[in-house]
XYZ file of C-alpha atoms in Angstrom:
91
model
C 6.870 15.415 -37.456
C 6.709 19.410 -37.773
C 7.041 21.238 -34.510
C 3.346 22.442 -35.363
C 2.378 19.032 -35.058
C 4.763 18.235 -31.706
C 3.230 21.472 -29.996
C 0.057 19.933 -30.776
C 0.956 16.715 -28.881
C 2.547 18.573 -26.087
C -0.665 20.378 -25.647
C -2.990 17.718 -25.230
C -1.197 15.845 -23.350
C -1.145 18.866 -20.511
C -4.857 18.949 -21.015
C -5.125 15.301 -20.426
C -2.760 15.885 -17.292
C -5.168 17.987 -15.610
C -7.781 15.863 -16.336
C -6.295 13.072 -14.568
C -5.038 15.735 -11.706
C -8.799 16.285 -11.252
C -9.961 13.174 -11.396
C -7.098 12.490 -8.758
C -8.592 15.294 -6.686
C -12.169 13.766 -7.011
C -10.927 10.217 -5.980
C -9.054 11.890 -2.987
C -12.424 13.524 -1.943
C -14.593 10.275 -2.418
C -12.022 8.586 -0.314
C -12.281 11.028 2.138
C -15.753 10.923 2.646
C -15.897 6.995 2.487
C -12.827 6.924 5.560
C -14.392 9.531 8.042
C -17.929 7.267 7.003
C -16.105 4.387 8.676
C -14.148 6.296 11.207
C -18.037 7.469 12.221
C -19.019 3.743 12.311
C -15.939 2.803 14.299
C -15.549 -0.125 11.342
C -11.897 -1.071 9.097
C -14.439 -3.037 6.930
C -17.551 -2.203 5.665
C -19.795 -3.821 3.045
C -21.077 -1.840 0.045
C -23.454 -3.976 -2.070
C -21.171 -5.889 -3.669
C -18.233 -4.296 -2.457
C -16.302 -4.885 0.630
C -14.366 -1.552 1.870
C -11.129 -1.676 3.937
C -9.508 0.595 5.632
C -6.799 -0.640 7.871
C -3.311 -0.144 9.546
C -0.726 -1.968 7.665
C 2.723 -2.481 9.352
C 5.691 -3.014 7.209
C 9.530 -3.288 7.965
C 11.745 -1.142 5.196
C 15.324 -0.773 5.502
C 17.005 1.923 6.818
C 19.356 2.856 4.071
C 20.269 6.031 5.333
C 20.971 4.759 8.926
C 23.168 1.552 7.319
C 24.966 4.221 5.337
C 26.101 6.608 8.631
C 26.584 3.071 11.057
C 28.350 0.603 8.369
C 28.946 2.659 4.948
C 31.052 -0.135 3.518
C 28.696 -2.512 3.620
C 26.080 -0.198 2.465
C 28.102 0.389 -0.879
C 28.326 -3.541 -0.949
C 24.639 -3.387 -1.044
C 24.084 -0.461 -3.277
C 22.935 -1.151 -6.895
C 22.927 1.637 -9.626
C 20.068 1.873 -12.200
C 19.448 3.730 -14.671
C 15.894 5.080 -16.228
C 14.427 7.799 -18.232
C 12.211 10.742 -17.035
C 9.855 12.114 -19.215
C 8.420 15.922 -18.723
C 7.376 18.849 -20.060
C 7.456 22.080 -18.410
């Protein structure tokens, strides 16, 4: 492949980027609107024709890795797996 054709490539894929970016920024917005809607209502569920909207508190328990770490650090490296991946990006 020629760099002619790789610069190509490059370049739409930052144009498709931004699209997504925008469409990102239009999803935010819609959500936005749809939230303060319910917040209005005083509702965490709301019908919408054939769609049911939810927007509710969700608790969850996560580990504390940094806390393990300072309080037990040996067992925290017991505990600690390595991986490995790639990162794609163009600047």
């Amino acid at each position: 492949m020629s760099s002619t054709e790789i610069l190509t490539l490059v370049e739409q894929y930052k144009e498709a980027q931004q699209l997504v970016e925008a469409a990102q920024a239009e999803m935010d917005d819609l959500k936005r609107q749809i939230t303060e809607e319910m917040a209005r209502r005083d509702v965490d569920t709301m019908d919408a024709g054939t769609h049911k909207v939810r927007y509710q508190t969700v608790t969850s328990s996560r580990l504390d890795s940094k806390g393990l770490k300072a309080a037990a650090p040996e067992l925290a490296a017991c505990f600690t797996k390595t991986t490995t991946s790639r990162r794609f990006s163009i600047a």
